[in-house]
């Protein structure tokens, strides 16, 4: 038998989550965000399983990989090109790109293309990450509109706080101001906005985390939103130790038994993508029972207290997150968010 750690991918859950996006945003086209290897779920597997109007990715390599697989729908590079020489390649692959700097516009104006490309013009409405702000939009738009290499323009922005009830008001006002002179298709909503703010849905919604069945909203569980987890990270106990009061477990001797305990050793560590900073007490499912992690997470293993689960033994099934244990809980316990845990899954973990 091989190492028991696997990430089980539930495509039925994926389809269920897509229908939730459709139900939330019935009039909008869906750009499935499959960057970061589809948030750790496997880009091609997820792309093949989805029935959507387009894909959003980060790099030209990812876009070309999708084209090579035969996908003909729009594919959007979320940060656009990173250098001038990417434009002609992008054009050959009929790939769409975000434009967020004047450098990208200059490169586009100077590029020799076979056919014009579809552009998503990124507006900075308050997040102050990427995009043109109110003072620059006229020039940016004018240059793109006058550029023979541009086939179409879609107006786009991104919210910094769509998970809050009142988090988008200022940015929405800014977006309205900046786009009121234009009549282009629009794309604003990420998962949180899809779930919380129908006014943001417009022409294209950009769903990432909700496709994978995790909650984008702090304090709201995926289950309460109607989402189903797509990834279950599961493994098995590969060893059991009996320790007495005062004995320690793991590197740094950080955890000390308060009495006689049974300790289970799980084949999963930080080199698999499990967070090294998960503290003692982080929940783990062993043979269907919730037990606490104990001691420091090692590179390839972690330990759990199975004193309360007498039937647990080497070979017992362990779930690190997914079915029965929301990834958001493990993330919260470890001081991070579900996005980081899912997308940090290491290539050495087999996915099935
Ligand atoms: C990653 C990303 C998304 C998806 O966000 P989720 O919160 O995962 O839905 C949408 N838009 C942009 C610009 C992104 O970078």
Short mmCIF file of N, CA, C and O and ligand atoms in Angstrom, two decimals, residues 33 35 39 56 58 78-79 98 122 129-130 156-158 187-194 205-212 216 339, ligand 1:
data_model
loop_
_atom_site.label_atom_id
_atom_site.label_comp_id
_atom_site.label_asym_id
_atom_site.label_seq_id
_atom_site.Cartn_x
_atom_site.Cartn_y
_atom_site.Cartn_z
N UNK A 33 -13.09 31.01 -11.89
CA UNK A 33 -11.71 31.37 -11.56
C UNK A 33 -10.96 30.10 -11.17
O UNK A 33 -11.25 29.48 -10.15
N UNK A 35 -7.46 29.88 -11.23
CA UNK A 35 -6.04 30.19 -10.96
C UNK A 35 -5.56 29.30 -9.81
O UNK A 35 -6.36 28.65 -9.14
N UNK A 39 -7.40 26.51 -7.20
CA UNK A 39 -7.36 26.57 -5.73
C UNK A 39 -6.96 25.20 -5.16
O UNK A 39 -7.50 24.73 -4.16
N UNK A 56 -11.06 32.16 -15.81
CA UNK A 56 -10.11 33.20 -15.43
C UNK A 56 -8.91 32.53 -14.79
O UNK A 56 -9.05 31.69 -13.91
N UNK A 58 -4.24 33.10 -14.29
CA UNK A 58 -3.25 34.13 -14.02
C UNK A 58 -2.25 34.27 -15.15
O UNK A 58 -1.95 35.36 -15.59
N UNK A 78 -6.07 37.38 -15.53
CA UNK A 78 -6.57 38.31 -14.50
C UNK A 78 -5.64 39.49 -14.22
O UNK A 78 -6.08 40.52 -13.72
N UNK A 79 -4.36 39.35 -14.51
CA UNK A 79 -3.44 40.48 -14.33
C UNK A 79 -2.91 40.97 -15.67
O UNK A 79 -2.00 41.79 -15.71
N UNK A 98 -6.88 41.33 -18.89
CA UNK A 98 -7.10 42.54 -18.12
C UNK A 98 -6.03 43.54 -18.54
O UNK A 98 -4.88 43.17 -18.81
N UNK A 122 -9.42 47.37 -16.23
CA UNK A 122 -9.53 47.27 -14.77
C UNK A 122 -9.53 48.66 -14.14
O UNK A 122 -8.60 49.45 -14.34
N UNK A 129 -5.17 48.14 -5.49
CA UNK A 129 -4.25 47.07 -5.84
C UNK A 129 -3.93 47.23 -7.32
O UNK A 129 -2.91 47.77 -7.67
N UNK A 130 -4.84 46.83 -8.21
CA UNK A 130 -4.60 47.03 -9.63
C UNK A 130 -5.66 47.94 -10.22
O UNK A 130 -6.79 47.99 -9.74
N UNK A 156 -14.22 46.49 -15.61
CA UNK A 156 -14.04 45.55 -14.52
C UNK A 156 -13.48 46.24 -13.28
O UNK A 156 -12.69 47.17 -13.38
N UNK A 157 -13.94 45.78 -12.12
CA UNK A 157 -13.29 46.21 -10.88
C UNK A 157 -13.33 45.05 -9.90
O UNK A 157 -13.93 44.01 -10.16
N UNK A 158 -12.66 45.22 -8.76
CA UNK A 158 -12.58 44.16 -7.75
C UNK A 158 -12.80 44.79 -6.38
O UNK A 158 -12.31 45.88 -6.12
N UNK A 187 -17.93 43.60 -15.29
CA UNK A 187 -17.62 42.46 -14.43
C UNK A 187 -17.09 42.97 -13.10
O UNK A 187 -16.05 43.63 -13.05
N UNK A 188 -17.83 42.68 -12.02
CA UNK A 188 -17.44 43.19 -10.70
C UNK A 188 -17.34 42.11 -9.63
O UNK A 188 -16.49 42.18 -8.75
N UNK A 189 -18.23 41.11 -9.69
CA UNK A 189 -18.46 40.27 -8.51
C UNK A 189 -17.52 39.08 -8.38
O UNK A 189 -17.37 38.29 -9.30
N UNK A 190 -16.89 38.96 -7.22
CA UNK A 190 -16.22 37.71 -6.80
C UNK A 190 -17.26 36.88 -6.02
O UNK A 190 -18.43 37.25 -5.96
N UNK A 191 -16.83 35.80 -5.39
CA UNK A 191 -17.79 34.92 -4.71
C UNK A 191 -18.61 35.66 -3.65
O UNK A 191 -19.83 35.50 -3.57
N UNK A 192 -17.92 36.44 -2.81
CA UNK A 192 -18.64 37.11 -1.72
C UNK A 192 -19.72 38.03 -2.29
O UNK A 192 -20.84 38.10 -1.78
N UNK A 193 -19.39 38.75 -3.36
CA UNK A 193 -20.36 39.67 -3.96
C UNK A 193 -21.49 38.90 -4.66
O UNK A 193 -22.64 39.33 -4.67
N UNK A 194 -21.17 37.74 -5.23
CA UNK A 194 -22.21 36.91 -5.85
C UNK A 194 -23.24 36.53 -4.78
O UNK A 194 -24.45 36.59 -5.01
N UNK A 205 -19.90 37.34 -13.81
CA UNK A 205 -19.46 37.17 -12.42
C UNK A 205 -18.20 36.31 -12.43
O UNK A 205 -18.01 35.47 -13.30
N UNK A 206 -17.35 36.55 -11.45
CA UNK A 206 -16.06 35.82 -11.36
C UNK A 206 -16.06 35.00 -10.08
O UNK A 206 -15.73 35.49 -9.01
N UNK A 207 -16.46 33.75 -10.20
CA UNK A 207 -16.57 32.90 -9.01
C UNK A 207 -15.30 32.08 -8.83
O UNK A 207 -14.88 31.37 -9.73
N UNK A 208 -14.72 32.18 -7.64
CA UNK A 208 -13.57 31.35 -7.28
C UNK A 208 -13.94 30.43 -6.14
O UNK A 208 -14.52 29.36 -6.34
N UNK A 209 -13.68 30.87 -4.95
CA UNK A 209 -13.77 30.00 -3.77
C UNK A 209 -15.12 29.30 -3.63
O UNK A 209 -15.18 28.16 -3.18
N UNK A 210 -16.21 29.95 -4.02
CA UNK A 210 -17.50 29.30 -3.81
C UNK A 210 -17.67 28.08 -4.72
O UNK A 210 -18.38 27.13 -4.36
N UNK A 211 -17.01 28.07 -5.86
CA UNK A 211 -17.07 26.88 -6.73
C UNK A 211 -16.53 25.67 -5.98
O UNK A 211 -17.00 24.54 -6.17
N UNK A 212 -15.53 25.92 -5.14
CA UNK A 212 -14.86 24.83 -4.44
C UNK A 212 -15.56 24.50 -3.11
O UNK A 212 -15.12 23.64 -2.37
N UNK A 216 -16.67 32.36 1.45
CA UNK A 216 -15.88 33.59 1.33
C UNK A 216 -16.24 34.60 2.41
O UNK A 216 -15.65 35.67 2.47
N UNK A 339 -8.77 30.01 1.60
CA UNK A 339 -8.12 30.19 0.31
C UNK A 339 -6.67 29.71 0.37
O UNK A 339 -6.15 29.07 -0.54
C1 LIG B 1 -9.14 35.45 -7.44
C2 LIG B 1 -10.03 36.46 -8.03
C3 LIG B 1 -11.44 36.27 -8.04
C4 LIG B 1 -12.11 35.13 -7.33
O1 LIG B 1 -12.32 35.49 -5.97
P1 LIG B 1 -13.14 34.51 -4.99
O2 LIG B 1 -13.20 35.27 -3.72
O3 LIG B 1 -12.32 33.27 -4.86
O4 LIG B 1 -14.44 34.26 -5.63
C5 LIG B 1 -12.22 37.21 -8.70
N1 LIG B 1 -11.67 38.28 -9.31
C6 LIG B 1 -10.33 38.51 -9.30
C7 LIG B 1 -9.80 39.72 -9.97
C8 LIG B 1 -9.48 37.62 -8.65
O5 LIG B 1 -8.16 37.87 -8.63
#
